[in-house]
Amino acid sequence: MRQSQWEAPSKILNYDTLNNYKWVSDFLSLTKLERELREVRREKDRVATLLLSREDYFKRIKLSHNAIEKRRQEGLVGILAEYRQYDDPCQFFQQRIRDPVNHWMDPIPSLDEFKRAVDALPEGKISAKDREKQLATLEKKIVSLDSKLKKLRSDETVKLAKTFVQRWRHAQRQICSACNPFGISLDQCSQRERSAWKDLGIDKYLSETAPYLAHPGQQKGSQELKKTKSMGKKSSILSEGIRLSRAKDEKPGQGYIAANG
């Protein structure tokens, strides 16, 4: 399994603004409110499509039927006024048969026919009054949530955090152990960053079958570098000690001869 590439903080967008993680609480509030708003809107859509009781449904049909009849009557008055001077005032209707354009003149079922049809339907789920009441309550919730969200969304840091969190989720999906946004093992990170990992739900994106190992980070690299430098220093001291010891055992001029052949 390959080790992930470590990315410097400078490569993570707006890390210098977000690395204190003080925005986590507001970001979580924003996420919660957005989720709640989606749920309330779905509920409003559901209530709006509930089938009305047969009684209330027929009341609406009656209102619609009366409106159509009124338009038909007004239209008929206009037509008769236009054809009043002709010997055959009803020729308009003969013309419609040849060229049916004005469909508003087509006959519709009577109210009695509508009533018999509605009575044959299954009973509805809710009365018109209750449905309107529920819709009004849900609309108030939507307005309230929108107001709270507007305040949070205006916070520039919270705006930046959305992309930052998405970047962290993406990194965690690729790595088989807990990591920070740069792919560094969370064990090497601050307590503040470890808490943010849990609070932001990054743990949900962790998969033990992911293709990469977390990077050990700079801490391990620094320790290895320090160890290498220390070993180099000891080696230099030892070499100098051997040189001095050899010089002590050499006869005068031997070193010169050895050095110059």
Coordinates of C-alpha atoms in Angstrom, one line a residue:
M1 CA 0.0 0.0 0.0
R2 CA 1.4 3.4 -1.0
Q3 CA 1.9 6.3 1.4
S4 CA -0.1 9.5 0.6
Q5 CA 1.7 12.6 -0.6
W6 CA 2.0 15.2 2.1
E7 CA 0.7 18.6 1.1
A8 CA 2.1 21.8 2.7
P9 CA -0.5 24.0 4.5
S10 CA 0.1 26.7 1.9
K11 CA -1.4 24.4 -0.8
I12 CA -4.7 24.1 1.1
L13 CA -7.0 27.0 0.2
N14 CA -7.4 29.5 3.1
Y15 CA -5.7 27.3 5.6
D16 CA -4.2 30.3 7.3
T17 CA -7.7 31.6 8.0
L18 CA -9.2 28.3 9.1
N19 CA -6.5 26.5 11.0
N20 CA -7.8 27.7 14.4
Y21 CA -11.0 25.7 13.9
K22 CA -13.0 28.3 15.8
W23 CA -15.5 28.2 12.9
V24 CA -16.5 24.6 13.5
S25 CA -19.5 25.4 15.7
D26 CA -21.0 27.9 13.3
F27 CA -20.4 25.6 10.4
L28 CA -22.2 22.7 12.2
S29 CA -25.1 25.1 12.9
L30 CA -25.2 26.0 9.2
T31 CA -25.2 22.4 8.2
K32 CA -28.0 21.5 10.7
L33 CA -30.2 24.4 9.6
E34 CA -29.8 23.6 5.9
R35 CA -30.8 20.0 6.6
E36 CA -33.8 21.1 8.7
L37 CA -34.8 23.6 5.9
R38 CA -34.7 20.8 3.3
E39 CA -36.9 18.6 5.6
V40 CA -39.5 21.3 6.2
R41 CA -39.7 22.1 2.4
R42 CA -40.2 18.4 1.7
E43 CA -42.9 18.3 4.3
K44 CA -44.6 21.3 2.8
D45 CA -44.6 19.7 -0.6
R46 CA -46.1 16.5 0.8
V47 CA -48.9 18.3 2.6
A48 CA -49.6 20.4 -0.5
T49 CA -50.3 17.2 -2.4
L50 CA -52.5 15.5 0.2
L51 CA -55.9 14.5 -1.3
L52 CA -58.7 16.7 -0.1
S53 CA -61.9 15.2 1.4
R54 CA -64.6 14.6 -1.2
E55 CA -66.7 17.4 0.3
D56 CA -63.9 20.0 0.0
Y57 CA -62.9 18.7 -3.4
F58 CA -66.4 19.2 -4.8
K59 CA -66.5 22.7 -3.3
R60 CA -63.4 23.5 -5.4
I61 CA -64.9 21.9 -8.5
K62 CA -68.0 24.0 -8.0
L63 CA -66.0 27.2 -7.8
S64 CA -64.0 26.3 -11.0
H65 CA -67.3 25.3 -12.7
N66 CA -68.9 28.6 -11.9
A67 CA -65.9 30.5 -13.2
I68 CA -66.0 28.6 -16.5
E69 CA -69.7 29.2 -16.9
K70 CA -69.3 32.9 -16.2
R71 CA -66.6 33.1 -19.0
R72 CA -68.8 31.1 -21.4
Q73 CA -71.7 33.4 -20.7
E74 CA -69.6 36.6 -21.2
G75 CA -68.2 35.2 -24.4
L76 CA -71.6 34.3 -25.7
V77 CA -72.9 37.8 -25.1
G78 CA -69.9 39.2 -27.1
I79 CA -70.5 36.8 -30.0
L80 CA -74.2 37.5 -30.3
A81 CA -73.5 41.3 -30.2
E82 CA -71.0 40.9 -33.1
Y83 CA -73.4 38.8 -35.2
R84 CA -76.6 40.7 -34.3
Q85 CA -76.9 42.4 -37.7
Y86 CA -76.7 39.1 -39.7
D87 CA -79.7 37.1 -40.8
D88 CA -78.1 34.0 -39.3
P89 CA -76.7 34.9 -35.9
C90 CA -75.7 31.3 -35.2
Q91 CA -73.4 31.0 -38.2
F92 CA -70.5 31.5 -35.7
F93 CA -71.2 28.0 -34.3
Q94 CA -71.3 26.5 -37.7
Q95 CA -67.8 28.1 -38.4
R96 CA -66.5 26.6 -35.2
I97 CA -67.4 23.1 -36.4
R98 CA -65.2 23.6 -39.5
D99 CA -62.4 25.4 -37.5
P100 CA -62.6 24.5 -33.8
V101 CA -60.5 27.3 -32.2
N102 CA -62.6 28.7 -29.4
H103 CA -62.6 25.6 -27.1
W104 CA -64.0 27.7 -24.2
M105 CA -67.4 27.2 -25.9
D106 CA -67.2 23.4 -25.7
P107 CA -69.8 22.0 -23.3
I108 CA -68.6 20.8 -19.9
P109 CA -70.2 18.3 -17.5
S110 CA -73.0 19.6 -15.3
L111 CA -72.4 20.1 -11.5
D112 CA -74.7 17.1 -10.9
E113 CA -72.4 14.9 -13.1
F114 CA -69.4 16.2 -11.2
K115 CA -71.0 15.5 -7.9
R116 CA -71.8 11.9 -8.8
A117 CA -68.2 11.4 -10.0
V118 CA -66.7 12.8 -6.9
D119 CA -68.9 10.6 -4.6
A120 CA -67.4 7.6 -6.5
L121 CA -63.9 8.6 -5.5
P122 CA -62.1 7.3 -2.3
E123 CA -62.3 9.6 0.6
G124 CA -59.4 12.1 0.9
K125 CA -56.8 12.4 3.6
I126 CA -57.3 16.0 4.8
S127 CA -59.8 18.9 4.9
A128 CA -59.0 22.1 3.0
K129 CA -58.9 24.0 6.3
D130 CA -56.4 21.7 8.0
R131 CA -54.2 21.6 4.9
E132 CA -54.1 25.4 4.7
K133 CA -53.3 25.6 8.4
Q134 CA -50.4 23.1 8.1
L135 CA -49.0 24.8 5.1
A136 CA -49.1 28.2 6.8
T137 CA -47.2 26.8 9.8
L138 CA -44.6 25.2 7.6
E139 CA -44.2 28.4 5.7
K140 CA -43.5 30.3 8.9
K141 CA -40.8 27.7 9.8
I142 CA -39.2 28.2 6.4
V143 CA -39.1 32.0 6.8
S144 CA -37.5 31.6 10.2
L145 CA -34.9 29.1 9.0
D146 CA -34.1 31.3 6.0
S147 CA -33.5 34.2 8.3
K148 CA -31.0 32.3 10.5
L149 CA -29.3 30.8 7.5
K150 CA -28.8 34.2 5.9
K151 CA -26.9 35.4 9.0
L152 CA -24.6 32.4 9.0
R153 CA -24.1 32.4 5.2
S154 CA -22.9 36.0 5.4
D155 CA -19.9 35.0 7.6
E156 CA -16.9 34.9 5.2
T157 CA -15.1 32.3 7.4
V158 CA -18.1 29.9 7.3
K159 CA -18.2 30.4 3.5
L160 CA -14.6 29.3 3.2
A161 CA -15.1 26.4 5.5
K162 CA -17.4 24.6 3.1
T163 CA -14.7 24.1 0.5
F164 CA -12.2 23.3 3.2
V165 CA -14.4 20.5 4.7
Q166 CA -15.1 19.1 1.3
R167 CA -11.3 19.0 0.7
W168 CA -10.8 17.2 4.0
R169 CA -13.5 14.6 3.2
H170 CA -11.9 13.9 -0.1
A171 CA -8.5 13.4 1.5
Q172 CA -10.0 11.0 4.1
R173 CA -11.7 8.9 1.5
Q174 CA -8.3 8.1 -0.1
I175 CA -6.6 7.2 3.2
C176 CA -7.1 4.1 5.3
S177 CA -6.5 5.8 8.7
A178 CA -7.5 9.0 10.3
C179 CA -5.8 12.0 8.7
N180 CA -5.9 15.8 8.6
P181 CA -6.7 17.8 5.4
F182 CA -3.1 17.3 4.2
G183 CA -3.2 13.5 4.5
I184 CA -1.0 13.5 7.6
S185 CA -1.8 11.0 10.3
L186 CA -4.1 12.4 12.9
D187 CA -1.9 11.0 15.6
Q188 CA 0.7 13.7 14.6
C189 CA -1.8 16.6 14.8
S190 CA -3.0 18.9 17.5
Q191 CA -5.8 18.1 19.8
R192 CA -7.8 21.0 18.2
E193 CA -7.5 19.3 14.8
R194 CA -8.4 15.9 16.1
S195 CA -11.5 17.3 17.7
A196 CA -12.5 19.0 14.5
W197 CA -12.0 15.7 12.6
K198 CA -14.7 14.1 14.9
D199 CA -17.0 17.1 15.2
L200 CA -17.1 17.7 11.4
G201 CA -18.0 14.0 10.8
I202 CA -14.8 13.3 8.8
D203 CA -14.7 9.9 10.5
K204 CA -17.7 8.9 8.4
Y205 CA -15.4 9.1 5.3
L206 CA -12.8 6.8 6.7
S207 CA -12.4 3.4 4.9
E208 CA -10.0 0.7 5.9
T209 CA -9.9 -0.4 2.3
A210 CA -8.8 3.0 1.0
P211 CA -5.7 2.8 -1.2
Y212 CA -3.2 5.1 0.7
L213 CA -1.6 5.2 4.1
A214 CA -1.5 8.4 6.1
H215 CA 1.7 10.4 5.8
P216 CA 3.7 10.4 9.1
G217 CA 4.1 14.2 8.8
Q218 CA 7.0 16.5 9.5
Q219 CA 7.5 15.4 13.1
K220 CA 8.8 12.0 12.2
G221 CA 10.9 13.5 9.4
S222 CA 12.4 16.1 11.8
Q223 CA 13.3 13.3 14.3
E224 CA 15.0 11.3 11.6
L225 CA 16.9 14.4 10.4
K226 CA 18.0 15.1 14.0
K227 CA 19.1 11.5 14.4
T228 CA 21.1 11.6 11.2
K229 CA 22.8 14.9 12.2
S230 CA 23.7 13.5 15.6
M231 CA 25.2 10.3 14.1
G232 CA 27.2 12.5 11.7
K233 CA 28.5 14.6 14.6
K234 CA 29.5 11.4 16.5
S235 CA 31.2 10.0 13.4
S236 CA 33.2 13.2 13.0
I237 CA 34.4 13.2 16.6
L238 CA 35.4 9.5 16.3
S239 CA 37.4 10.1 13.1
E240 CA 39.2 13.0 14.7
G241 CA 40.0 10.9 17.7
I242 CA 41.5 8.1 15.5
R243 CA 43.5 10.7 13.6
L244 CA 45.0 12.1 16.7
S245 CA 45.8 8.7 18.1
R246 CA 47.6 7.7 14.9
A247 CA 49.6 10.9 14.9
K248 CA 50.8 10.2 18.5
D249 CA 52.2 6.8 17.4
E250 CA 53.9 8.1 14.3
K251 CA 57.6 9.0 14.3
P252 CA 58.6 12.5 13.4
G253 CA 58.4 13.0 9.6
Q254 CA 56.5 9.7 9.1
G255 CA 53.2 11.5 8.5
Y256 CA 54.9 13.7 5.9
I257 CA 56.4 10.7 4.1
A258 CA 53.1 8.8 4.2
A259 CA 51.2 11.8 3.0
N260 CA 53.7 12.6 0.2
G261 CA 54.6 9.1 -0.9

